[in-house]
Coordinates of C-alpha atoms and ligand atoms in Angstrom, one line a residue:
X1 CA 0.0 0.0 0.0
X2 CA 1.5 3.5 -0.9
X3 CA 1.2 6.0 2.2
X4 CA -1.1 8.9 1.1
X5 CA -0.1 12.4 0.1
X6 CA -0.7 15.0 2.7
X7 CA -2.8 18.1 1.3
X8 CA -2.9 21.3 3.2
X9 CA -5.0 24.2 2.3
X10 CA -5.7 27.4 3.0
X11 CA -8.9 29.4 2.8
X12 CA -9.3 32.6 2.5
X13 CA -12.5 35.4 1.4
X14 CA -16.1 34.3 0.9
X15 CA -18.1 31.2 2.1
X16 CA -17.6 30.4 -1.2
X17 CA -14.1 29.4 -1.4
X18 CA -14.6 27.2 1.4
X19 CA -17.4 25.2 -0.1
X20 CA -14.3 25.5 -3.1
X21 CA -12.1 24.2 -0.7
X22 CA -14.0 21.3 0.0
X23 CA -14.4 20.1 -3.5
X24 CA -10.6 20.9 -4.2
X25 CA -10.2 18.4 -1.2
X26 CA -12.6 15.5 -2.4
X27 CA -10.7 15.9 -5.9
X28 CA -7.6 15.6 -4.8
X29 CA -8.4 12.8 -2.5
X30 CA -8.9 10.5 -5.8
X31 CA -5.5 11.6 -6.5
X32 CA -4.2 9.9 -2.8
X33 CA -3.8 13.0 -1.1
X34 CA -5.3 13.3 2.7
X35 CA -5.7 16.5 4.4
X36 CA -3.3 17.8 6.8
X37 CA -3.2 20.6 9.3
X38 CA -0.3 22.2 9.3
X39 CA 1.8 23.5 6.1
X40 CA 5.2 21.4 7.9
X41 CA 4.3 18.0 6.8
X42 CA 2.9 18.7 3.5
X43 CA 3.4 17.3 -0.2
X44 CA 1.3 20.3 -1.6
X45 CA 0.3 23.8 -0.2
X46 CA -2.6 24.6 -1.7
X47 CA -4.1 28.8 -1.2
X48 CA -7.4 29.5 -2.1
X49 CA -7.2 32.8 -2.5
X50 CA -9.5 36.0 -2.4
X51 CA -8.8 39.6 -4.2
X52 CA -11.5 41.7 -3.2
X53 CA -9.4 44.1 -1.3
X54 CA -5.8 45.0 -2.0
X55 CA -4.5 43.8 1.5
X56 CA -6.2 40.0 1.4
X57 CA -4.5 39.6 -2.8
X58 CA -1.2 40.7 -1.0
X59 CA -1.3 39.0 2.0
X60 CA -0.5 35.5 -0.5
X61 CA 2.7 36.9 -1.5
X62 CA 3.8 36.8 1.7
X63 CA 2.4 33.9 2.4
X64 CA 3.6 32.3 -0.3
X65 CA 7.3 33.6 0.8
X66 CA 7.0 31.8 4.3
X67 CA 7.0 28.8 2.3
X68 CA 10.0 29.1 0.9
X69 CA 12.3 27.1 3.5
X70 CA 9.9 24.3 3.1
X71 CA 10.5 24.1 -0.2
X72 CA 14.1 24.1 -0.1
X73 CA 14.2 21.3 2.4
X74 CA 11.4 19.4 0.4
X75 CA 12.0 19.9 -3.3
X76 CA 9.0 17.3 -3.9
X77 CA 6.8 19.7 -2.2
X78 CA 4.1 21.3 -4.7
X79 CA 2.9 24.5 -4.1
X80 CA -0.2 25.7 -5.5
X81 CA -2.3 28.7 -6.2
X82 CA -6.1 28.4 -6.1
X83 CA -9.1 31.4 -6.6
X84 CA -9.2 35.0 -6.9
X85 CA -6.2 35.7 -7.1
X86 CA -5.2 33.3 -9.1
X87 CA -8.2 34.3 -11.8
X88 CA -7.0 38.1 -11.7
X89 CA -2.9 37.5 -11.0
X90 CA -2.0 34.3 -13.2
X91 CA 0.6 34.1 -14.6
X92 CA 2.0 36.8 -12.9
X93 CA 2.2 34.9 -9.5
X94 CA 4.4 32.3 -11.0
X95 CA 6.7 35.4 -12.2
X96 CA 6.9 37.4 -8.9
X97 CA 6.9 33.5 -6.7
X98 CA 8.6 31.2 -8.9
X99 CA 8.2 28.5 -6.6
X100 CA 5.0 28.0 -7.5
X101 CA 3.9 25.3 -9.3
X102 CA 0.5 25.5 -10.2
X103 CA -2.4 28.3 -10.6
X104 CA -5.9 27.7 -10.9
X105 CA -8.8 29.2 -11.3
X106 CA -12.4 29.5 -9.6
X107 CA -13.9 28.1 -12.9
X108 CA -11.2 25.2 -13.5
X109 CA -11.2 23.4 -10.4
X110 CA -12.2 20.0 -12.3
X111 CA -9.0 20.0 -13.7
X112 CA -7.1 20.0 -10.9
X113 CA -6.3 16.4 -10.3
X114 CA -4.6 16.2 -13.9
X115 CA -2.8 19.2 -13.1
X116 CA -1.4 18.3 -10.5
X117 CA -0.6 14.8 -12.1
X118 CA 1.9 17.7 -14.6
X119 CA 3.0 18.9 -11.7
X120 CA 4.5 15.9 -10.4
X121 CA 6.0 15.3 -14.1
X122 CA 8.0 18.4 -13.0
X123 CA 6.2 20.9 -15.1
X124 CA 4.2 24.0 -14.1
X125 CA 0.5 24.2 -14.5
X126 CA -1.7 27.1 -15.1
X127 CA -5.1 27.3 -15.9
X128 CA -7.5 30.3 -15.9
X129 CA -9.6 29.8 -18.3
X130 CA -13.5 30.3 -18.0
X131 CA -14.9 27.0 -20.0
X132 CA -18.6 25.3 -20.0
X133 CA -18.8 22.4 -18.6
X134 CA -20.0 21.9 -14.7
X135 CA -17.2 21.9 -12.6
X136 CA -19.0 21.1 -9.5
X137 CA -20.3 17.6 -11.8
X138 CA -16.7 16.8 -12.8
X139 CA -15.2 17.6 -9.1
X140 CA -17.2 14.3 -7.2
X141 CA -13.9 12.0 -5.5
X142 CA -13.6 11.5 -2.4
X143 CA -15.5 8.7 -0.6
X144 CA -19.1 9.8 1.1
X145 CA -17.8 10.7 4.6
X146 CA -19.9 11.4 8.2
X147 CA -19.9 15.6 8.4
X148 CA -20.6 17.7 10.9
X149 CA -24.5 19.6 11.0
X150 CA -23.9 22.2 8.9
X151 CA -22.9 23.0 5.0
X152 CA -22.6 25.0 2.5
X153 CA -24.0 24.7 -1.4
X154 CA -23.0 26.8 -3.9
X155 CA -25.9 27.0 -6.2
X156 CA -25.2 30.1 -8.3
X157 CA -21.6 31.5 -9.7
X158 CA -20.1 34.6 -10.5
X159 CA -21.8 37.9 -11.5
X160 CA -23.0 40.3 -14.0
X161 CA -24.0 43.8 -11.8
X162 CA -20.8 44.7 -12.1
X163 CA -20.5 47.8 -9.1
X164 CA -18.1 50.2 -9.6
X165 CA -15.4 49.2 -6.7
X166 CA -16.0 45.4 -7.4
X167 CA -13.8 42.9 -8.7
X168 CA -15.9 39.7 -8.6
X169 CA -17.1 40.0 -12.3
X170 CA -13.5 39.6 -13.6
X171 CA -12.4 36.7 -11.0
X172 CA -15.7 34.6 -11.0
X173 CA -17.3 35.5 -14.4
X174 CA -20.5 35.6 -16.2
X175 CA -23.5 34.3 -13.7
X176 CA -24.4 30.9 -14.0
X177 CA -26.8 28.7 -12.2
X178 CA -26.3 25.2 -11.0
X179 CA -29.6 22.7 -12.1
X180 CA -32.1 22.1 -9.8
X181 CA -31.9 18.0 -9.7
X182 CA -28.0 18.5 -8.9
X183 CA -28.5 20.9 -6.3
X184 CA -31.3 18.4 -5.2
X185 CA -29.0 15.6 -5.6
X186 CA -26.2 17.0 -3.3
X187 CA -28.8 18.2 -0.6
X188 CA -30.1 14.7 -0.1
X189 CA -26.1 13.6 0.0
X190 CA -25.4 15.7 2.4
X191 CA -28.4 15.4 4.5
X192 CA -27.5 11.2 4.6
X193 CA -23.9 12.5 6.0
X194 CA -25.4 14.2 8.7
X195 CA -25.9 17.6 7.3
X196 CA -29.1 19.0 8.7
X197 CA -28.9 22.7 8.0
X198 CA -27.9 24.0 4.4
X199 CA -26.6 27.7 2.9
X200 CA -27.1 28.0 -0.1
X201 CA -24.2 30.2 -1.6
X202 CA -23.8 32.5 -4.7
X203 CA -22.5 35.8 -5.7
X204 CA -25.6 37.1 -5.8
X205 CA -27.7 33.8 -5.2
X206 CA -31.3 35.7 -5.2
X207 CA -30.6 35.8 -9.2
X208 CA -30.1 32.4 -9.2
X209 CA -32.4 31.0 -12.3
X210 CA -31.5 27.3 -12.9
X211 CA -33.2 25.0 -14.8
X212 CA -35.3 23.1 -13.2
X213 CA -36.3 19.2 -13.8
X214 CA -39.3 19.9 -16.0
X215 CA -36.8 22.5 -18.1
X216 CA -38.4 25.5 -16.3
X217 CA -36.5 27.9 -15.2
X218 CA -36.5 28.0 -11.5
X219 CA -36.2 30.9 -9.0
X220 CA -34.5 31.0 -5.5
X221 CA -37.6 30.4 -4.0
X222 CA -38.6 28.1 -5.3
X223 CA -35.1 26.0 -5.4
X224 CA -36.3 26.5 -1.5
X225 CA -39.7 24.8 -1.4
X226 CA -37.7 22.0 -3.5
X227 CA -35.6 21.6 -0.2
X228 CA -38.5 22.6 2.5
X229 CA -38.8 18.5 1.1
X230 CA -36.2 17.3 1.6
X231 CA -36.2 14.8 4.5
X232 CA -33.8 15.6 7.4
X233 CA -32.7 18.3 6.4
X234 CA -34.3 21.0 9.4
X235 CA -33.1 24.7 8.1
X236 CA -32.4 26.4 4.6
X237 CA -30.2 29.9 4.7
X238 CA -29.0 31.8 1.7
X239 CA -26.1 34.1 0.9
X240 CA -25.2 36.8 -0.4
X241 CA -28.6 38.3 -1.6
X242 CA -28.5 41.6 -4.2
X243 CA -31.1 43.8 -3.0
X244 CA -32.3 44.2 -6.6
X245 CA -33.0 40.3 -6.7
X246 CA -35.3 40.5 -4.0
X247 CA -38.2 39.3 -5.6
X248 CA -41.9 38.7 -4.3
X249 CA -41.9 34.9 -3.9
X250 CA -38.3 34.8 -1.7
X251 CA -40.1 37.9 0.4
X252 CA -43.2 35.5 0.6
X253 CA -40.8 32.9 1.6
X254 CA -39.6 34.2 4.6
X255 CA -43.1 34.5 5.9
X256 CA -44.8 30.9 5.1
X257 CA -41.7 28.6 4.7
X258 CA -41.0 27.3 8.5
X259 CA -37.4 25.7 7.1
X260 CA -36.1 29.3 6.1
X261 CA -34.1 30.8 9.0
X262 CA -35.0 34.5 9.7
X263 CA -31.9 36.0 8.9
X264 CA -30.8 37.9 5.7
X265 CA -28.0 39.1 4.7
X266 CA -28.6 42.0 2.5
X267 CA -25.5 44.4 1.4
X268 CA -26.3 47.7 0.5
X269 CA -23.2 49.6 0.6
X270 CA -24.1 52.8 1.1
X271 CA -26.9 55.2 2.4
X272 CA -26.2 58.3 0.2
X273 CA -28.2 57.7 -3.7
X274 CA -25.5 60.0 -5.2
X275 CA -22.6 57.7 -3.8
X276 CA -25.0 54.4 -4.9
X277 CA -25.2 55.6 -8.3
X278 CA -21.7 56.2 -8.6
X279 CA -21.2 52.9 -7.0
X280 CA -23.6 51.7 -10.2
X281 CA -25.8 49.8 -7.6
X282 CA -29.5 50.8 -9.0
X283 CA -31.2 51.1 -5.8
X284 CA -31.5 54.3 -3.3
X285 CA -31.2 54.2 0.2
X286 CA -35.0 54.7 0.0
X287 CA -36.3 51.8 -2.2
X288 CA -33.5 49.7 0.4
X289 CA -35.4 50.5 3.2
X290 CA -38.8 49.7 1.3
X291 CA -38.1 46.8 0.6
X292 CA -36.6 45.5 4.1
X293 CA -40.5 47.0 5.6
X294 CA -41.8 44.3 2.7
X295 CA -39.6 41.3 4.0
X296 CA -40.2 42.6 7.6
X297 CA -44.1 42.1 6.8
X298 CA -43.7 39.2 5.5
X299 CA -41.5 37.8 8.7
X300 CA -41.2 40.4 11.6
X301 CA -38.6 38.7 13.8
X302 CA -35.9 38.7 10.6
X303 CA -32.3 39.5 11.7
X304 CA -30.9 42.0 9.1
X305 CA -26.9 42.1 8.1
X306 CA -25.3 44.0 5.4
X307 CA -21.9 45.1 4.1
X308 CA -21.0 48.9 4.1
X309 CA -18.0 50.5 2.2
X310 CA -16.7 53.2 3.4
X311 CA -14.6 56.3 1.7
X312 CA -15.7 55.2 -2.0
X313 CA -14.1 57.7 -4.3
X314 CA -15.4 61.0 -4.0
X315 CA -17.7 60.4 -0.9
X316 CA -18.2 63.3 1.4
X317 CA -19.3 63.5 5.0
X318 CA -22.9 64.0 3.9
X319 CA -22.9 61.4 2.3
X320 CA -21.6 59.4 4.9
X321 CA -24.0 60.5 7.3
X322 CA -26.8 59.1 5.0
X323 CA -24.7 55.9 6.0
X324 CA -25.3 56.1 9.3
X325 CA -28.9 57.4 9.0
X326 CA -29.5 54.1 6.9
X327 CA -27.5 52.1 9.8
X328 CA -29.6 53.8 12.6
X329 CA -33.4 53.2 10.7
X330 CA -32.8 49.7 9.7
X331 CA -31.3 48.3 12.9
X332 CA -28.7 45.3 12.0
X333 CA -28.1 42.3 13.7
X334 CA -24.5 41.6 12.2
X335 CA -22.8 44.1 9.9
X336 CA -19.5 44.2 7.8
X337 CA -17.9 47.4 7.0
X338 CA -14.7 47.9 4.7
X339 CA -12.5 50.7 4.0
X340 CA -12.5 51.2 0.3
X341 CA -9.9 49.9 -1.6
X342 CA -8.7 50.5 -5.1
X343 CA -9.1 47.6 -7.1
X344 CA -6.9 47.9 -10.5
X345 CA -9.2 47.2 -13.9
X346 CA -12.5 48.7 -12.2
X347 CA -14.2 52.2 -12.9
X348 CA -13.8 53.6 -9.7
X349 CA -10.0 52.8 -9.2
X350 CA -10.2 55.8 -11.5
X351 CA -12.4 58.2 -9.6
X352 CA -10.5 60.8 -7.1
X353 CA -9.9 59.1 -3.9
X354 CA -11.0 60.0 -0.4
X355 CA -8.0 61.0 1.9
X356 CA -7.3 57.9 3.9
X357 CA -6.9 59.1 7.2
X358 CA -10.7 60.2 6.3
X359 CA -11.6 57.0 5.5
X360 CA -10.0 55.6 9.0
X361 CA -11.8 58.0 10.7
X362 CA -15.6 57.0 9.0
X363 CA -15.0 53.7 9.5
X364 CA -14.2 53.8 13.0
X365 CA -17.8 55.7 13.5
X366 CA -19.5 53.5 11.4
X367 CA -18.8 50.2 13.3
X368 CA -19.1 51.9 16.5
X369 CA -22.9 52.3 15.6
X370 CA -22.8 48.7 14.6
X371 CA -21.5 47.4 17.1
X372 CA -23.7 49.4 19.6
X373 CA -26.5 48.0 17.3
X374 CA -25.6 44.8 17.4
X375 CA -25.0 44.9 21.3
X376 CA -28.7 46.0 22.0
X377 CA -29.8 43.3 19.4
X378 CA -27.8 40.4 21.5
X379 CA -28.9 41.8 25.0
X380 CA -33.0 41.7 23.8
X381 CA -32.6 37.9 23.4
X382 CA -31.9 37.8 27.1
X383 CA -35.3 36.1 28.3
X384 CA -36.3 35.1 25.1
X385 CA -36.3 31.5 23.7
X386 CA -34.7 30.3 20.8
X387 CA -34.5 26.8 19.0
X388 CA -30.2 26.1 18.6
X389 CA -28.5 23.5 16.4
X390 CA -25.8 22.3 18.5
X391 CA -22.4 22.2 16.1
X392 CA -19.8 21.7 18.8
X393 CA -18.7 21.1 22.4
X394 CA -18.1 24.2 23.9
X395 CA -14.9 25.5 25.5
X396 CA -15.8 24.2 29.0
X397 CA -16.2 20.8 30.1
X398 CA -20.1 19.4 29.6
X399 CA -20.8 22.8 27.8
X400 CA -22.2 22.6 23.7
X401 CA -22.6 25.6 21.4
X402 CA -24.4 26.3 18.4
X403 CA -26.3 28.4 16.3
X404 CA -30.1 30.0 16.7
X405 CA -32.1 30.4 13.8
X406 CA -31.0 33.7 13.9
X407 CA -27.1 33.0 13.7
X408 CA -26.4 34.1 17.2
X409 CA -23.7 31.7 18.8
X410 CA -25.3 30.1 22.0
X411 CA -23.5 28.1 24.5
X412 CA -25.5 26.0 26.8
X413 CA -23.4 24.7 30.4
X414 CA -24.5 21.2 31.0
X415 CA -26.1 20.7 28.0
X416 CA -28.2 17.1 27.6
X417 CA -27.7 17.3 24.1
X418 CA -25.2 15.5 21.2
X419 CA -24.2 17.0 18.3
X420 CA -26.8 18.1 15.4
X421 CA -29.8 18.3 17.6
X422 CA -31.9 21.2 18.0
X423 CA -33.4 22.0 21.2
X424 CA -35.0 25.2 22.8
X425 CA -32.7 27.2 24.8
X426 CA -34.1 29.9 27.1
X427 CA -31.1 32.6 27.1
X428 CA -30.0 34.1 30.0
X429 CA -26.8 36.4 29.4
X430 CA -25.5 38.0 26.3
X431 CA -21.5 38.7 26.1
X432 CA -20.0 41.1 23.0
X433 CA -20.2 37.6 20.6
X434 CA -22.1 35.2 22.2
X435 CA -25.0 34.4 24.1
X436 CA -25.7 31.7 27.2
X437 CA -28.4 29.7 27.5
X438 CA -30.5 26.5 29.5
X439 CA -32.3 23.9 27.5
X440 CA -36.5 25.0 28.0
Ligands
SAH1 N1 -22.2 40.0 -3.9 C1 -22.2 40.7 -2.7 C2 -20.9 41.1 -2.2 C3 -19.6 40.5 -2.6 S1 -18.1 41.1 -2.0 C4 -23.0 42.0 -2.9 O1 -23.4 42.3 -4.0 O2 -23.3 42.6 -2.0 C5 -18.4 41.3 -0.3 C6 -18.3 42.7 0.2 O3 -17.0 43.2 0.1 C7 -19.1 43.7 -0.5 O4 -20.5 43.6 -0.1 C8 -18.5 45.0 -0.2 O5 -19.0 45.6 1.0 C9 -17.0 44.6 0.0 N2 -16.2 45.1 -1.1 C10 -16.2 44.7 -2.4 N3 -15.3 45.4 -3.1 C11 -14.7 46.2 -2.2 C12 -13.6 47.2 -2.4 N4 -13.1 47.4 -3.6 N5 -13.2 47.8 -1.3 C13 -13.8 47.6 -0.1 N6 -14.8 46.7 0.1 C14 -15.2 46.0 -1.0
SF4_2 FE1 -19.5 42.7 -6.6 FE2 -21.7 44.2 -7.0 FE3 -21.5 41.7 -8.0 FE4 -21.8 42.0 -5.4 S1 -23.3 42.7 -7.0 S2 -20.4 40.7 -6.4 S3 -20.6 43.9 -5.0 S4 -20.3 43.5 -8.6
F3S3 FE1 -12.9 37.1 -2.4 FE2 -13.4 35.9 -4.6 FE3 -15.0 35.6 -2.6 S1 -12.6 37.9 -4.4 S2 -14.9 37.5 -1.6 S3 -12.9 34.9 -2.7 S4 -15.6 35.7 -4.7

């Protein structure tokens, strides 16, 4: 028997480089590699990288560079480059990290296996290409294997909105949508693994439109009562949602479909319509805020989260207090908020930039408010009693955490309860992340 190749990746970006990650995995597992932990023992380094702002695409360079004594030792070692960065870098990565033996692509990940097969003929491999088939259909190696309660499903790809300060058109392409029956397919998969909650992912997955078994073209919501079937499988999440994509039937949704957790994440950038337009998002501030009354008809409890750039080109402090006036009326439960970064090859890389020390100062009000927000949000569960999907023992001994339906972390002391149940928990403190609960 040959002893198995050790594999050790590294995510980095959006959810869906780690469902990426995963696959990458599985692939390379029919090629007799098992995953390791730690870079040390490794016969290939993969990065799965993310370029969305300038600090995460530079961050692999040095990354890349702290593998350098490994490879000197281990000249068999393989070190590859996998994602965004790859997508927009290429060929250039190899040039400025010649140690690198491989790049790939977000829309090539099928070939992986046989490029790594050139790889260990000594050559390099590169492939960035954007070709047709399903790679998802192509990537299926690995053995079935028992997982833990939760995963993710990437059920729509890349984008075509194509925001002023974004680079996720140019790294993930054209959108594309997965069919229904091999979405269905995996589900069930997963659900037999031991899988019993399910995010579905995609760049903008409320514009997901795939084909359905009858031919039809499907919507979101729809995709969703497809899985409100599925056997086992207890709660249905989706992300990230374009607030333009937000269409009646995934509103109604929300309201009537008891395996859709009440949480949405729904970026909007900006609360100024001047800096939106320039941001080429076409929606205001105002039809934003309609539209979350609409899903908030439809399901009162829902926990709101959004992204927020700050310091986009241009963007003045009126503007930025339309931010904050958006931030105070909508009330978040989680938000994300960025500097701005230039990103080379978009329009407003272009535009005259805010001074940064500006920018600093904006963002540190901005998640302030959030983070007050969010506070308030965590310390009104106190008293109240949510349903939790236990995921993992806690850091104390007998104690088991998991998530509520509305994403909060919960630990419970004690807790009479394995792994991938869910159980009512009755909270009774709320800390800056977490909340503590008993079992109701
Ligand atoms: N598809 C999602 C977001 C994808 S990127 C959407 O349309 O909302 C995730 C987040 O990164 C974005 O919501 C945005 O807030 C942030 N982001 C994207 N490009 C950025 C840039 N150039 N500088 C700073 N933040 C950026
Ligand atoms: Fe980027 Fe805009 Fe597409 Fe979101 S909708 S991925 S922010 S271009
Ligand atoms: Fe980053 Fe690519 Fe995701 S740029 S955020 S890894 S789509």
């Amino acid at each position: 028997m040959t002893t198995p190749k050790k594999l050790f990746i590294k995510t980095y970006g959006c959810q869906m480089n780690v469902y990426d990650s995963e696959r990458m995995a599985e692939a390379l597992g029919g090629q007799g590699y098992v995953e390791t932990q730690t870079p040390d023992d490794a016969d290939m380094i993969l990065l799965n990288t993310c370029h969305i702002r300038e600090k995460a695409a530079e961050k692999i360079y040095s990354e890349l560079g702290r593998y350098k004594g490994l490879k000197a030792d281990k000249p068999d070692l393989k070190i590859g480059v996998a994602g965004c960065v790859a997508q927009a870098e290429g060929q250039e990565i190899m040039r400025r990290q010649p140690m690198v033996d491989l790049v790939v692509g977000p829309q090539s990940y099928h070939r992986l296996p046989e490029m790594e097969a050139r790889t260990r003929a000594g050559e390099k491999a590169l492939d960035t290409d954007f070709p047709e088939e399903d790679k998802f259909e192509k990537l299926k190696g690995r053995p079935k294997a028992q997982r833990g309660p939760t995963a993710f499903l990437t059920v729509q790809e890349g984008c075509d909105k194509f925001c002023a300060f974004c680079v996720v058109p140019y790294t993930r392409g054209a959108e594309v949508s997965r069919p229904v029956d091999r979405i269905l397919a995996e589900a069930r998969d997963l659900v037999e693994r031991g899988v019993r909650e399910i995010t579905l992912l995609g760049q903008n997955v409320n514009a997901y439109h795939g084909a359905g078994p009858d031919g039809s073209e499907y919507t979101l919501a729809k995709l969703i009562w497809d899985l409100d079937k599925v056997d086992g499988l207890e709660r249905i999440r989706f992300t990230t949602s374009h607030p333009n994509d937000m269409t009646d039937d995934l509103i109604e949704a929300h309201g009537t479909c008891s395996k859709l957790m009440p949480y949405l994440h729904l970026p909007v950038q900006s609360g100024s319509d001047t800096i939106l337009k320039r941001m080429n998002r076409s929606h205001t501030a105002d039809s934003y805020l309609r539209l979350i009354e609409r899903i908030r008809a439809a399901r009162p409890d829902i926990l709101m989260s959004g992204d927020f750039i700050v310091g986009f080109p241009e963007e003045t402090e009126a503007d930025f207090q339309a931010t904050l006036d958006l931030v105070e009326e909508v009330k978040y439960g989680y938000a994300y908020s960025f500097k701005y970064s230039t990103r080379p090859g978009t329009p407003a890389a272009e535009r005259p930039q805010v001074d940064p020390a500006e920018a600093d100062d904006r963002l540190q009000r901005l998640q302030g408010l959030i983070t007050r927000q969010q506070r308030d949000i965590q310390n009104s569960m106190v008293g109240r009693t949510v349903n939790v999907l236990f995921e993992k023992p806690g850091r104390l001994p007998g104690q088991m955490g998991g998530k509520s339906e509305y994403l909060h972390a919960v630990h419970v002391a004690d807790a009479p309860v394995g792994i991938g149940d869910i159980a009512p928990v009755r909270i009774v403190d709320a800390a800056a992340n977490s909340l503590a609960g008993v079992i109701d």
